[in-house]
PDB file of C-alpha atoms in Angstrom:
ATOM      1  CA  UNK A 694       0.091  -0.073   0.018  1.00  0.00           C
ATOM      2  CA  UNK A 695       0.880   3.601  -0.234  1.00  0.00           C
ATOM      3  CA  UNK A 696       2.444   5.155   2.725  1.00  0.00           C
ATOM      4  CA  UNK A 697      -0.635   7.658   4.285  1.00  0.00           C
ATOM      5  CA  UNK A 698       0.254  11.189   4.050  1.00  0.00           C
ATOM      6  CA  UNK A 699       3.049  12.430   6.089  1.00  0.00           C
ATOM      7  CA  UNK A 700       2.153  15.221   8.822  1.00  0.00           C
ATOM      8  CA  UNK A 701       1.762  18.436   6.978  1.00  0.00           C
ATOM      9  CA  UNK A 702      -1.898  16.867   6.103  1.00  0.00           C
ATOM     10  CA  UNK A 703      -2.944  17.018   9.479  1.00  0.00           C
ATOM     11  CA  UNK A 704      -2.793  21.241   8.992  1.00  0.00           C
ATOM     12  CA  UNK A 705      -5.478  20.794   6.692  1.00  0.00           C
ATOM     13  CA  UNK A 706      -8.972  20.676   9.122  1.00  0.00           C
ATOM     14  CA  UNK A 707     -11.549  17.922   8.094  1.00  0.00           C
ATOM     15  CA  UNK A 708     -13.632  20.385   6.013  1.00  0.00           C
ATOM     16  CA  UNK A 709     -10.409  21.382   4.272  1.00  0.00           C
ATOM     17  CA  UNK A 710      -9.554  17.974   3.629  1.00  0.00           C
ATOM     18  CA  UNK A 711     -12.985  17.600   2.195  1.00  0.00           C
ATOM     19  CA  UNK A 712     -12.950  20.490   0.083  1.00  0.00           C
ATOM     20  CA  UNK A 713      -9.783  19.661  -1.472  1.00  0.00           C
ATOM     21  CA  UNK A 714     -11.082  16.150  -1.752  1.00  0.00           C
ATOM     22  CA  UNK A 715     -14.013  17.581  -3.843  1.00  0.00           C
ATOM     23  CA  UNK A 716     -11.948  19.515  -5.883  1.00  0.00           C
ATOM     24  CA  UNK A 717      -9.742  16.500  -7.008  1.00  0.00           C
ATOM     25  CA  UNK A 718     -12.937  14.669  -7.914  1.00  0.00           C
ATOM     26  CA  UNK A 719     -14.227  17.837  -9.808  1.00  0.00           C
ATOM     27  CA  UNK A 720     -11.264  17.781 -12.111  1.00  0.00           C
ATOM     28  CA  UNK A 721     -11.898  14.251 -12.779  1.00  0.00           C
ATOM     29  CA  UNK A 722     -15.342  14.668 -13.549  1.00  0.00           C
ATOM     30  CA  UNK A 723     -15.161  17.943 -15.476  1.00  0.00           C
ATOM     31  CA  UNK A 724     -15.950  16.273 -18.644  1.00  0.00           C
ATOM     32  CA  UNK A 725     -19.906  15.023 -17.167  1.00  0.00           C
ATOM     33  CA  UNK A 726     -22.910  16.797 -18.432  1.00  0.00           C
ATOM     34  CA  UNK A 727     -24.751  19.101 -15.965  1.00  0.00           C
ATOM     35  CA  UNK A 728     -22.259  18.560 -13.418  1.00  0.00           C
ATOM     36  CA  UNK A 729     -22.894  19.529  -9.854  1.00  0.00           C
ATOM     37  CA  UNK A 730     -20.496  18.940  -6.983  1.00  0.00           C
ATOM     38  CA  UNK A 731     -21.956  20.272  -3.401  1.00  0.00           C
ATOM     39  CA  UNK A 732     -19.877  20.000  -0.201  1.00  0.00           C
ATOM     40  CA  UNK A 733     -21.728  18.488   3.294  1.00  0.00           C
ATOM     41  CA  UNK A 734     -25.013  18.305   1.746  1.00  0.00           C
ATOM     42  CA  UNK A 735     -27.875  16.717   3.920  1.00  0.00           C
ATOM     43  CA  UNK A 736     -30.082  14.280   1.525  1.00  0.00           C
ATOM     44  CA  UNK A 737     -33.307  13.348   2.793  1.00  0.00           C
ATOM     45  CA  UNK A 738     -34.049   9.753   2.184  1.00  0.00           C
ATOM     46  CA  UNK A 739     -37.532   7.676   3.689  1.00  0.00           C
ATOM     47  CA  UNK A 740     -35.550   6.630   6.764  1.00  0.00           C
ATOM     48  CA  UNK A 741     -34.116   9.970   7.839  1.00  0.00           C
ATOM     49  CA  UNK A 742     -31.789  12.901   6.977  1.00  0.00           C
ATOM     50  CA  UNK A 743     -28.045  11.890   5.896  1.00  0.00           C
ATOM     51  CA  UNK A 744     -25.390  14.214   6.314  1.00  0.00           C
ATOM     52  CA  UNK A 745     -23.036  13.203   3.297  1.00  0.00           C
ATOM     53  CA  UNK A 746     -19.413  14.854   2.867  1.00  0.00           C
ATOM     54  CA  UNK A 747     -19.613  15.298  -1.248  1.00  0.00           C
ATOM     55  CA  UNK A 748     -22.539  14.914  -3.155  1.00  0.00           C
ATOM     56  CA  UNK A 749     -22.260  14.407  -7.404  1.00  0.00           C
ATOM     57  CA  UNK A 750     -24.718  14.853  -9.393  1.00  0.00           C
ATOM     58  CA  UNK A 751     -24.595  14.735 -13.404  1.00  0.00           C
ATOM     59  CA  UNK A 752     -27.098  14.014 -16.070  1.00  0.00           C
ATOM     60  CA  UNK A 753     -26.247  11.617 -19.017  1.00  0.00           C
ATOM     61  CA  UNK A 754     -28.771  10.521 -21.882  1.00  0.00           C
ATOM     62  CA  UNK A 755     -31.177  12.250 -19.850  1.00  0.00           C
ATOM     63  CA  UNK A 756     -30.866  10.574 -16.919  1.00  0.00           C
ATOM     64  CA  UNK A 757     -29.430  12.108 -13.867  1.00  0.00           C
ATOM     65  CA  UNK A 758     -27.056  10.029 -11.402  1.00  0.00           C
ATOM     66  CA  UNK A 759     -26.256  10.942  -7.971  1.00  0.00           C
ATOM     67  CA  UNK A 760     -22.876   9.783  -6.286  1.00  0.00           C
ATOM     68  CA  UNK A 761     -22.231   9.972  -2.681  1.00  0.00           C
ATOM     69  CA  UNK A 762     -18.541  11.109  -1.284  1.00  0.00           C
ATOM     70  CA  UNK A 763     -17.395   9.970   2.245  1.00  0.00           C
ATOM     71  CA  UNK A 764     -13.695  11.573   3.468  1.00  0.00           C
ATOM     72  CA  UNK A 765     -12.075  10.084   5.699  1.00  0.00           C
ATOM     73  CA  UNK A 766      -8.847  12.155   7.537  1.00  0.00           C
ATOM     74  CA  UNK A 767      -7.615   9.316   9.198  1.00  0.00           C
ATOM     75  CA  UNK A 768      -4.305   8.249  10.265  1.00  0.00           C
ATOM     76  CA  UNK A 769      -5.198   4.373  10.699  1.00  0.00           C
ATOM     77  CA  UNK A 770      -6.242   2.331   7.797  1.00  0.00           C
ATOM     78  CA  UNK A 771      -9.710   2.331   6.525  1.00  0.00           C
ATOM     79  CA  UNK A 772     -11.794  -1.004   7.527  1.00  0.00           C
ATOM     80  CA  UNK A 773     -14.116  -3.053   5.466  1.00  0.00           C
ATOM     81  CA  UNK A 774     -16.929  -1.368   8.177  1.00  0.00           C
ATOM     82  CA  UNK A 775     -16.518   2.457   7.093  1.00  0.00           C
ATOM     83  CA  UNK A 776     -17.013   0.947   3.455  1.00  0.00           C
ATOM     84  CA  UNK A 777     -19.939  -0.952   4.633  1.00  0.00           C
ATOM     85  CA  UNK A 778     -21.411   2.370   6.263  1.00  0.00           C
ATOM     86  CA  UNK A 779     -21.238   4.333   3.061  1.00  0.00           C
ATOM     87  CA  UNK A 780     -22.965   1.452   0.932  1.00  0.00           C
ATOM     88  CA  UNK A 781     -25.655   1.581   3.490  1.00  0.00           C
ATOM     89  CA  UNK A 782     -26.267   5.269   2.440  1.00  0.00           C
ATOM     90  CA  UNK A 783     -26.127   4.517  -1.200  1.00  0.00           C
ATOM     91  CA  UNK A 784     -28.820   2.299  -0.691  1.00  0.00           C
ATOM     92  CA  UNK A 785     -31.093   4.517   1.516  1.00  0.00           C
ATOM     93  CA  UNK A 786     -30.556   7.496  -0.717  1.00  0.00           C
ATOM     94  CA  UNK A 787     -30.892   5.839  -3.783  1.00  0.00           C
ATOM     95  CA  UNK A 788     -27.534   7.027  -4.885  1.00  0.00           C
ATOM     96  CA  UNK A 789     -25.869   5.275  -8.175  1.00  0.00           C
ATOM     97  CA  UNK A 790     -22.266   5.159  -6.892  1.00  0.00           C
ATOM     98  CA  UNK A 791     -19.977   6.208  -3.630  1.00  0.00           C
ATOM     99  CA  UNK A 792     -16.581   7.006  -3.298  1.00  0.00           C
ATOM    100  CA  UNK A 793     -14.639   6.901  -0.296  1.00  0.00           C
ATOM    101  CA  UNK A 794     -11.538   9.276   0.000  1.00  0.00           C
ATOM    102  CA  UNK A 795      -8.923   8.805   2.697  1.00  0.00           C
ATOM    103  CA  UNK A 796      -5.817  10.048   3.606  1.00  0.00           C
ATOM    104  CA  UNK A 797      -4.610   6.611   4.927  1.00  0.00           C
ATOM    105  CA  UNK A 798      -4.590   3.538   3.401  1.00  0.00           C
ATOM    106  CA  UNK A 799      -7.384   0.723   3.090  1.00  0.00           C
ATOM    107  CA  UNK A 800      -7.222  -2.955   4.396  1.00  0.00           C
ATOM    108  CA  UNK A 801      -7.962  -5.831   2.033  1.00  0.00           C
ATOM    109  CA  UNK A 802     -11.495  -6.545   3.292  1.00  0.00           C
ATOM    110  CA  UNK A 803     -12.647  -2.769   2.592  1.00  0.00           C
ATOM    111  CA  UNK A 804     -10.751  -3.180  -0.856  1.00  0.00           C
ATOM    112  CA  UNK A 805     -12.945  -6.259  -1.872  1.00  0.00           C
ATOM    113  CA  UNK A 806     -16.265  -5.096  -0.361  1.00  0.00           C
ATOM    114  CA  UNK A 807     -15.707  -2.004  -2.298  1.00  0.00           C
ATOM    115  CA  UNK A 808     -15.145  -3.643  -5.491  1.00  0.00           C
ATOM    116  CA  UNK A 809     -18.040  -6.029  -5.100  1.00  0.00           C
ATOM    117  CA  UNK A 810     -20.277  -3.057  -4.350  1.00  0.00           C
ATOM    118  CA  UNK A 811     -19.230  -0.705  -6.885  1.00  0.00           C
ATOM    119  CA  UNK A 812     -17.330   1.845  -4.487  1.00  0.00           C
ATOM    120  CA  UNK A 813     -14.602   3.607  -5.863  1.00  0.00           C
ATOM    121  CA  UNK A 814     -11.413   4.037  -3.004  1.00  0.00           C
ATOM    122  CA  UNK A 815      -9.199   6.805  -3.509  1.00  0.00           C
ATOM    123  CA  UNK A 816      -6.357   7.141  -1.170  1.00  0.00           C
ATOM    124  CA  UNK A 817      -4.779  10.732  -1.305  1.00  0.00           C
ATOM    125  CA  UNK A 818      -0.653  10.556  -1.428  1.00  0.00           C
ATOM    126  CA  UNK A 819       1.802  13.738  -1.265  1.00  0.00           C
ATOM    127  CA  UNK A 820       2.284  14.684  -5.130  1.00  0.00           C
ATOM    128  CA  UNK A 821       6.051  14.112  -5.911  1.00  0.00           C
ATOM    129  CA  UNK A 822       7.007  12.447  -2.648  1.00  0.00           C
ATOM    130  CA  UNK A 823       9.325   9.417  -2.533  1.00  0.00           C
ATOM    131  CA  UNK A 824       7.711   6.655  -1.131  1.00  0.00           C
ATOM    132  CA  UNK A 825       8.482   2.617  -0.395  1.00  0.00           C
ATOM    133  CA  UNK A 826       6.488  -0.195  -1.905  1.00  0.00           C
ATOM    134  CA  UNK A 827       6.767  -3.941  -0.442  1.00  0.00           C
ATOM    135  CA  UNK A 828       6.221  -6.459  -3.039  1.00  0.00           C
ATOM    136  CA  UNK A 829       3.961  -9.332  -1.150  1.00  0.00           C
ATOM    137  CA  UNK A 830       0.580 -11.249  -2.079  1.00  0.00           C
ATOM    138  CA  UNK A 831      -2.065  -8.780  -1.571  1.00  0.00           C
ATOM    139  CA  UNK A 832      -0.112  -5.687  -1.407  1.00  0.00           C
ATOM    140  CA  UNK A 833      -0.394  -2.921  -4.130  1.00  0.00           C
ATOM    141  CA  UNK A 834       3.138  -2.367  -5.440  1.00  0.00           C
ATOM    142  CA  UNK A 835       3.853   1.389  -6.615  1.00  0.00           C
ATOM    143  CA  UNK A 836       5.315   1.837 -10.209  1.00  0.00           C
ATOM    144  CA  UNK A 837       8.479   3.854 -10.256  1.00  0.00           C
ATOM    145  CA  UNK A 838       6.270   7.202 -11.056  1.00  0.00           C
ATOM    146  CA  UNK A 839       6.256   9.438  -8.420  1.00  0.00           C
ATOM    147  CA  UNK A 840       2.466  10.714  -7.895  1.00  0.00           C
ATOM    148  CA  UNK A 841       1.944  14.432  -9.747  1.00  0.00           C
ATOM    149  CA  UNK A 842      -1.068  16.615  -9.653  1.00  0.00           C
ATOM    150  CA  UNK A 843       0.325  19.570 -11.569  1.00  0.00           C
ATOM    151  CA  UNK A 844       1.886  21.823  -8.661  1.00  0.00           C
ATOM    152  CA  UNK A 845      -1.201  20.757  -6.080  1.00  0.00           C
ATOM    153  CA  UNK A 846       0.266  19.357  -2.960  1.00  0.00           C
ATOM    154  CA  UNK A 847      -1.566  16.121  -2.841  1.00  0.00           C
ATOM    155  CA  UNK A 848      -2.802  13.386  -5.703  1.00  0.00           C
ATOM    156  CA  UNK A 849      -5.365  10.572  -5.792  1.00  0.00           C
ATOM    157  CA  UNK A 850      -4.893   6.900  -6.598  1.00  0.00           C
ATOM    158  CA  UNK A 851      -7.837   4.965  -7.228  1.00  0.00           C
ATOM    159  CA  UNK A 852      -7.502   1.583  -5.312  1.00  0.00           C
ATOM    160  CA  UNK A 853      -9.516  -1.438  -6.591  1.00  0.00           C
ATOM    161  CA  UNK A 854      -9.290  -5.254  -7.274  1.00  0.00           C
ATOM    162  CA  UNK A 855      -9.091  -6.983 -10.642  1.00  0.00           C
ATOM    163  CA  UNK A 856     -10.997 -10.449 -11.561  1.00  0.00           C
ATOM    164  CA  UNK A 857      -7.941 -12.465 -10.236  1.00  0.00           C
ATOM    165  CA  UNK A 858      -8.159 -10.692  -6.676  1.00  0.00           C
ATOM    166  CA  UNK A 859      -4.960  -8.845  -6.940  1.00  0.00           C
ATOM    167  CA  UNK A 860      -4.700  -5.196  -5.982  1.00  0.00           C
ATOM    168  CA  UNK A 861      -4.623  -2.253  -8.503  1.00  0.00           C
ATOM    169  CA  UNK A 862      -3.970   1.098  -8.495  1.00  0.00           C
ATOM    170  CA  UNK A 863      -4.449   4.080 -10.870  1.00  0.00           C
ATOM    171  CA  UNK A 864      -2.838   7.810 -10.398  1.00  0.00           C
ATOM    172  CA  UNK A 865      -5.818  10.107 -10.808  1.00  0.00           C
ATOM    173  CA  UNK A 866      -4.644  13.137 -13.299  1.00  0.00           C
ATOM    174  CA  UNK A 867      -5.995  15.286 -16.073  1.00  0.00           C
ATOM    175  CA  UNK A 868      -5.323  12.356 -18.850  1.00  0.00           C
ATOM    176  CA  UNK A 869      -6.680   9.588 -16.672  1.00  0.00           C
ATOM    177  CA  UNK A 870     -10.360   8.944 -17.284  1.00  0.00           C
ATOM    178  CA  UNK A 871     -10.720   5.947 -14.767  1.00  0.00           C
ATOM    179  CA  UNK A 872     -12.957   7.631 -12.259  1.00  0.00           C
ATOM    180  CA  UNK A 873     -15.210   9.315 -14.903  1.00  0.00           C
ATOM    181  CA  UNK A 874     -15.466   5.824 -16.465  1.00  0.00           C
ATOM    182  CA  UNK A 875     -16.093   3.939 -12.786  1.00  0.00           C
ATOM    183  CA  UNK A 876     -19.146   7.073 -12.344  1.00  0.00           C
ATOM    184  CA  UNK A 877     -20.613   6.143 -15.866  1.00  0.00           C
ATOM    185  CA  UNK A 878     -20.446   2.812 -15.667  1.00  0.00           C
TER     186      UNK A 878
END
């Protein structure tokens, strides 16, 4: 896994982290029609009100799609339970997709659950930083490239798993449409 963001990230308030995360998503989804991104939205469902860190809505071929975004400004790895809570919100609200963005890495159970339930996991990592990767079964091995985000301090890495059960990662950037494809599918 990628090393969690260093101490400089903790200078960000939780609200600043949420806004930065939504800025990263805004860059990734700017080609979507009638795109609306809201921060700290209260969504009413039949079973109550839900506070959502970020809410994305867009139109595709006349259909409006909703994506819920949860941001975790944590030092410890994200466990499966956090992903399950987001999945429950998606079901209650009737959203189509979910995205969980974190400063820390994700436990393997969280990655597996998210992959099976159509939830994108994004780990923010410091742009242009050196990091070490361990090559072990079930551990993401980073390429030799350094995360780059056009002068911004942090870069996003889309975490997932493939059909063989191996973990995958994809740096988010201006030329990478992996997140946009995920939201549309």
